[in-house]
Amino acid sequence: MKFTVLTLFPEIPRAFFENSIMAKAVEKGIIAYDLVNIRDFALDKHKKCDDAPYGGGAGQLMMTEPLSRALDSVKASRKRVIYVTPSGSQFTQKKALELSHEDELVFICGRYEGIDQRIIDYYVDDEISLGDYVMSSGELAATVMVDAIYRLVDGVISSESLQEESHSDGLLEYPQYTRPEVFKGMKVPEVLLSGNHELVRKWRLKKRLEKTLRVRPDMIWEARKRGQLSLEAELMIEDITEQTAIKNSKKKQKMARAQARQAANPGDL
């Protein structure tokens, strides 16, 4: 798979492509990349790539000619082109998996106030956002997307490592532990030291459900709609919900007793 990144600052994504797992994937020939400096396609000696927007307003806009020439140089019209923008559809694990099956992806890294709409209309296939916030650097956002996508390409990471990751099957990941067994008085859960693979599997599933219910309950409802939750998982959810209700009830009772004591003895702190 090949990633082509069009940018005004190629040194930003370059460090990512030249290090860690990505560098190994490139060395193996699984991943290829091309960093295209848009300034190389500017029309004047000053390498100007921005101008004021028509209609007025704050900030500058990336000019059409340098960006268009850069896109034409990589034959973008024959490839899937992604414009990284806060006004795009939200990037998800599902989208990363879809894009990981492409032979080549071309990323346009915006700067300033963005790019001319005519570039989007003519070249862009997907407008994608990392989330509901604005960044000054399209390079950082594009690099995040590339990182989420390339690791799903066959041969980059073992399939076993991907199976129970957060968002892989509608749930968040379980907690992980390594040596030493005791750290600052906290011990590794006994079940992980038991050697019983079935007990470990059940513990991990329950922990995934507990965290997802606590942090992202919306994901549980979505997983149910898609039929991703097994009967075992549903029974665990019932148990977790019941235990949480009992725990919350006890906490409320404890707080009520504390408030009653304070009301009876207002001088006590």
Short mmCIF file of C-alpha atoms in Angstrom, two decimals:
data_model
loop_
_atom_site.label_atom_id
_atom_site.label_comp_id
_atom_site.label_asym_id
_atom_site.label_seq_id
_atom_site.Cartn_x
_atom_site.Cartn_y
_atom_site.Cartn_z
CA MET A 1 0.00 0.00 0.00
CA LYS A 2 1.22 3.51 -0.77
CA PHE A 3 0.56 6.78 1.06
CA THR A 4 1.10 10.01 -0.84
CA VAL A 5 0.98 13.14 1.32
CA LEU A 6 0.73 16.62 -0.21
CA THR A 7 1.98 19.16 2.29
CA LEU A 8 3.65 22.52 2.78
CA PHE A 9 5.78 20.99 5.56
CA PRO A 10 6.99 17.50 4.54
CA GLU A 11 9.40 17.35 7.47
CA ILE A 12 6.44 16.89 9.86
CA PRO A 13 5.15 13.54 8.47
CA ARG A 14 8.66 12.44 7.39
CA ALA A 15 9.69 11.63 10.96
CA PHE A 16 6.71 9.29 11.30
CA PHE A 17 7.48 7.37 8.11
CA GLU A 18 11.14 6.94 9.06
CA ASN A 19 10.68 5.47 12.53
CA SER A 20 9.29 2.52 14.51
CA ILE A 21 6.88 -0.01 13.00
CA MET A 22 6.23 2.17 9.95
CA ALA A 23 9.94 2.20 9.06
CA LYS A 24 10.00 -1.62 9.30
CA ALA A 25 6.90 -1.90 7.09
CA VAL A 26 8.55 0.36 4.51
CA GLU A 27 11.78 -1.67 4.66
CA LYS A 28 9.80 -4.89 4.06
CA GLY A 29 8.04 -3.35 1.08
CA ILE A 30 4.58 -3.63 2.64
CA ILE A 31 4.19 0.15 2.77
CA ALA A 32 5.48 2.82 0.39
CA TYR A 33 5.17 6.59 0.73
CA ASP A 34 5.78 9.84 -1.12
CA LEU A 35 5.92 13.26 0.52
CA VAL A 36 5.11 15.98 -2.00
CA ASN A 37 6.02 19.56 -1.16
CA ILE A 38 3.26 21.78 -2.57
CA ARG A 39 5.67 24.74 -2.63
CA ASP A 40 7.65 23.00 -5.36
CA PHE A 41 4.67 23.67 -7.66
CA ALA A 42 4.24 27.36 -6.86
CA LEU A 43 4.24 29.76 -9.82
CA ASP A 44 6.50 32.50 -8.44
CA LYS A 45 10.04 32.69 -7.11
CA HIS A 46 8.80 33.25 -3.56
CA LYS A 47 6.96 29.88 -3.58
CA LYS A 48 3.72 31.59 -2.61
CA CYS A 49 0.90 29.12 -1.91
CA ASP A 50 -1.74 31.22 -0.12
CA ASP A 51 -3.92 34.23 -0.87
CA ALA A 52 -6.84 36.17 0.59
CA PRO A 53 -10.28 34.57 0.17
CA TYR A 54 -12.83 36.10 -2.19
CA GLY A 55 -15.59 37.86 -0.26
CA GLY A 56 -13.25 38.92 2.52
CA GLY A 57 -12.75 37.40 5.94
CA ALA A 58 -9.90 36.57 8.24
CA GLY A 59 -6.91 34.48 7.26
CA GLN A 60 -5.51 33.11 4.02
CA LEU A 61 -6.56 30.27 1.75
CA MET A 62 -4.34 27.79 -0.08
CA MET A 63 -4.18 28.73 -3.76
CA THR A 64 -5.58 26.45 -6.44
CA GLU A 65 -2.69 26.43 -8.94
CA PRO A 66 0.16 25.04 -6.78
CA LEU A 67 -2.11 22.46 -5.17
CA SER A 68 -3.66 21.44 -8.49
CA ARG A 69 -0.25 21.01 -10.11
CA ALA A 70 0.93 18.94 -7.13
CA LEU A 71 -2.14 16.70 -7.40
CA ASP A 72 -1.68 16.28 -11.14
CA SER A 73 1.96 15.30 -10.61
CA VAL A 74 0.87 12.25 -8.58
CA LYS A 75 -2.00 11.42 -10.99
CA ALA A 76 -4.51 12.05 -8.23
CA SER A 77 -7.50 11.75 -10.57
CA ARG A 78 -6.85 7.97 -10.72
CA LYS A 79 -6.51 7.52 -6.97
CA ARG A 80 -8.53 7.95 -3.78
CA VAL A 81 -7.93 11.46 -2.51
CA ILE A 82 -8.58 12.45 1.10
CA TYR A 83 -8.77 16.04 2.29
CA VAL A 84 -8.15 16.28 6.03
CA THR A 85 -10.53 18.93 7.39
CA PRO A 86 -12.49 19.65 10.60
CA SER A 87 -15.61 20.03 8.43
CA GLY A 88 -15.40 16.45 7.14
CA SER A 89 -17.09 13.24 8.28
CA GLN A 90 -15.65 11.76 11.47
CA PHE A 91 -12.77 9.31 11.22
CA THR A 92 -13.49 5.94 12.83
CA GLN A 93 -11.93 2.49 13.12
CA LYS A 94 -14.45 1.29 10.54
CA LYS A 95 -13.25 3.98 8.11
CA ALA A 96 -9.62 3.08 8.81
CA LEU A 97 -10.34 -0.55 7.97
CA GLU A 98 -12.12 0.43 4.75
CA LEU A 99 -9.23 2.64 3.64
CA SER A 100 -6.64 -0.02 4.51
CA HIS A 101 -7.87 -2.05 1.52
CA GLU A 102 -6.92 0.67 -0.99
CA ASP A 103 -3.78 0.32 -3.11
CA GLU A 104 -2.92 4.00 -2.68
CA LEU A 105 -4.25 6.96 -0.73
CA VAL A 106 -3.48 10.60 -1.44
CA PHE A 107 -3.76 12.99 1.51
CA ILE A 108 -4.12 16.75 1.14
CA CYS A 109 -2.88 18.56 4.25
CA GLY A 110 -4.66 21.89 4.62
CA ARG A 111 -3.24 24.99 6.24
CA TYR A 112 -4.46 28.50 6.99
CA GLU A 113 -8.25 28.67 6.44
CA GLY A 114 -8.28 25.58 4.23
CA ILE A 115 -8.30 25.05 0.46
CA ASP A 116 -10.30 26.39 -2.47
CA GLN A 117 -13.65 24.58 -2.85
CA ARG A 118 -12.92 23.93 -6.53
CA ILE A 119 -10.00 21.68 -5.57
CA ILE A 120 -12.39 19.70 -3.37
CA ASP A 121 -15.01 19.47 -6.12
CA TYR A 122 -12.52 18.37 -8.78
CA TYR A 123 -10.11 16.07 -6.92
CA VAL A 124 -11.33 15.02 -3.48
CA ASP A 125 -13.16 11.74 -2.79
CA ASP A 126 -13.37 11.96 1.01
CA GLU A 127 -13.39 14.89 3.43
CA ILE A 128 -12.46 13.44 6.83
CA SER A 129 -12.15 14.96 10.30
CA LEU A 130 -10.40 13.55 13.36
CA GLY A 131 -13.10 15.02 15.61
CA ASP A 132 -15.02 18.11 16.61
CA TYR A 133 -12.05 20.40 17.05
CA VAL A 134 -9.73 22.49 14.88
CA MET A 135 -5.98 21.96 14.44
CA SER A 136 -3.51 24.33 12.84
CA SER A 137 -1.74 21.47 11.09
CA GLY A 138 -3.30 19.21 8.49
CA GLU A 139 -0.02 17.28 8.61
CA LEU A 140 -0.64 16.09 12.16
CA ALA A 141 -4.20 15.02 11.40
CA ALA A 142 -3.14 13.19 8.23
CA THR A 143 -0.36 11.40 10.11
CA VAL A 144 -2.83 10.21 12.74
CA MET A 145 -5.06 8.79 10.00
CA VAL A 146 -2.15 7.13 8.22
CA ASP A 147 -1.09 5.54 11.52
CA ALA A 148 -4.57 4.12 12.13
CA ILE A 149 -4.80 2.80 8.55
CA TYR A 150 -1.38 1.29 7.81
CA ARG A 151 -1.33 -0.95 10.89
CA LEU A 152 -4.42 -2.72 9.53
CA VAL A 153 -2.65 -3.65 6.28
CA ASP A 154 -1.84 -7.36 6.11
CA GLY A 155 1.68 -8.10 7.28
CA VAL A 156 2.31 -4.92 9.27
CA ILE A 157 1.09 -6.23 12.65
CA SER A 158 0.10 -9.77 13.63
CA SER A 159 -3.62 -10.43 13.29
CA GLU A 160 -3.73 -11.64 16.91
CA SER A 161 -2.69 -8.18 18.11
CA LEU A 162 -5.62 -6.57 16.29
CA GLN A 163 -8.40 -8.90 17.39
CA GLU A 164 -9.30 -7.45 20.80
CA GLU A 165 -8.21 -3.85 20.43
CA SER A 166 -10.49 -0.99 21.39
CA HIS A 167 -13.15 -0.41 18.69
CA SER A 168 -12.25 -3.61 16.84
CA ASP A 169 -15.54 -5.34 17.71
CA GLY A 170 -17.64 -2.66 19.36
CA LEU A 171 -15.91 -2.78 22.76
CA LEU A 172 -12.97 -1.06 24.45
CA GLU A 173 -9.84 -3.02 25.33
CA TYR A 174 -9.29 -4.81 28.66
CA PRO A 175 -6.57 -3.63 31.13
CA GLN A 176 -3.07 -5.02 30.56
CA TYR A 177 -0.34 -5.95 33.06
CA THR A 178 3.34 -6.96 32.90
CA ARG A 179 6.27 -7.41 35.33
CA PRO A 180 6.70 -6.85 38.23
CA GLU A 181 3.81 -8.70 39.89
CA VAL A 182 3.59 -6.02 42.60
CA PHE A 183 4.02 -2.31 41.89
CA LYS A 184 3.53 0.34 44.61
CA GLY A 185 1.48 -2.17 46.59
CA MET A 186 -0.76 -3.03 43.63
CA LYS A 187 -0.77 -6.68 42.58
CA VAL A 188 -1.48 -8.16 39.17
CA PRO A 189 -4.95 -9.84 39.19
CA GLU A 190 -4.59 -13.47 40.27
CA VAL A 191 -6.53 -14.77 37.27
CA LEU A 192 -3.77 -13.55 34.91
CA LEU A 193 -1.23 -15.62 36.85
CA SER A 194 -3.40 -18.75 36.96
CA GLY A 195 -2.47 -20.18 33.58
CA ASN A 196 -6.16 -20.98 33.00
CA HIS A 197 -6.82 -19.63 29.50
CA GLU A 198 -10.61 -19.91 29.75
CA LEU A 199 -10.74 -17.96 33.02
CA VAL A 200 -8.43 -15.33 31.52
CA ARG A 201 -10.69 -15.04 28.45
CA LYS A 202 -13.79 -14.55 30.60
CA TRP A 203 -12.02 -12.02 32.84
CA ARG A 204 -10.88 -10.01 29.85
CA LEU A 205 -14.33 -10.01 28.27
CA LYS A 206 -15.90 -8.84 31.52
CA LYS A 207 -13.32 -6.07 31.93
CA ARG A 208 -13.96 -4.93 28.35
CA LEU A 209 -17.68 -4.77 29.04
CA GLU A 210 -17.18 -2.96 32.36
CA LYS A 211 -14.99 -0.28 30.80
CA THR A 212 -17.19 0.19 27.77
CA LEU A 213 -20.31 0.52 29.95
CA ARG A 214 -18.52 3.05 32.15
CA VAL A 215 -16.74 5.13 29.52
CA ARG A 216 -18.66 4.64 26.25
CA PRO A 217 -22.12 3.13 26.93
CA ASP A 218 -23.19 4.30 23.46
CA MET A 219 -20.86 1.65 22.01
CA ILE A 220 -22.75 -1.10 23.85
CA TRP A 221 -26.04 -0.05 22.25
CA GLU A 222 -24.40 0.15 18.82
CA ALA A 223 -22.84 -3.32 19.26
CA ARG A 224 -26.25 -4.69 20.19
CA LYS A 225 -27.84 -3.19 17.08
CA ARG A 226 -25.17 -4.81 14.91
CA GLY A 227 -25.56 -8.17 16.67
CA GLN A 228 -21.95 -8.16 17.92
CA LEU A 229 -22.69 -9.13 21.53
CA SER A 230 -22.83 -12.81 22.41
CA LEU A 231 -25.24 -14.33 24.94
CA GLU A 232 -22.27 -14.65 27.30
CA ALA A 233 -21.59 -10.92 26.97
CA GLU A 234 -25.25 -10.02 27.54
CA LEU A 235 -25.36 -12.12 30.73
CA MET A 236 -22.18 -10.43 31.93
CA ILE A 237 -23.72 -7.02 31.24
CA GLU A 238 -26.73 -7.95 33.39
CA ASP A 239 -24.40 -8.97 36.22
CA ILE A 240 -22.24 -5.85 35.87
CA THR A 241 -25.31 -3.59 35.82
CA GLU A 242 -26.73 -5.28 38.93
CA GLN A 243 -23.43 -5.07 40.82
CA THR A 244 -23.00 -1.41 39.81
CA ALA A 245 -26.51 -0.60 41.06
CA ILE A 246 -25.76 -2.28 44.41
CA LYS A 247 -22.46 -0.42 44.70
CA ASN A 248 -24.09 2.93 43.88
CA SER A 249 -26.86 2.27 46.38
CA LYS A 250 -24.35 1.55 49.14
CA LYS A 251 -22.43 4.71 48.22
CA LYS A 252 -25.62 6.80 48.44
CA GLN A 253 -26.49 5.26 51.81
CA LYS A 254 -23.00 6.04 53.11
CA MET A 255 -23.24 9.65 51.92
CA ALA A 256 -26.70 9.99 53.47
CA ARG A 257 -25.40 8.74 56.84
CA ALA A 258 -22.47 11.16 56.65
CA GLN A 259 -24.82 14.06 55.87
CA ALA A 260 -27.11 13.06 58.74
CA ARG A 261 -24.18 13.00 61.17
CA GLN A 262 -23.04 16.41 59.96
CA ALA A 263 -26.56 17.82 60.37
CA ALA A 264 -26.74 16.44 63.89
CA ASN A 265 -23.28 17.78 64.77
CA PRO A 266 -22.71 20.91 62.62
CA GLY A 267 -19.58 21.79 64.59
CA ASP A 268 -17.80 18.59 63.48
CA LEU A 269 -15.75 18.76 60.30
#
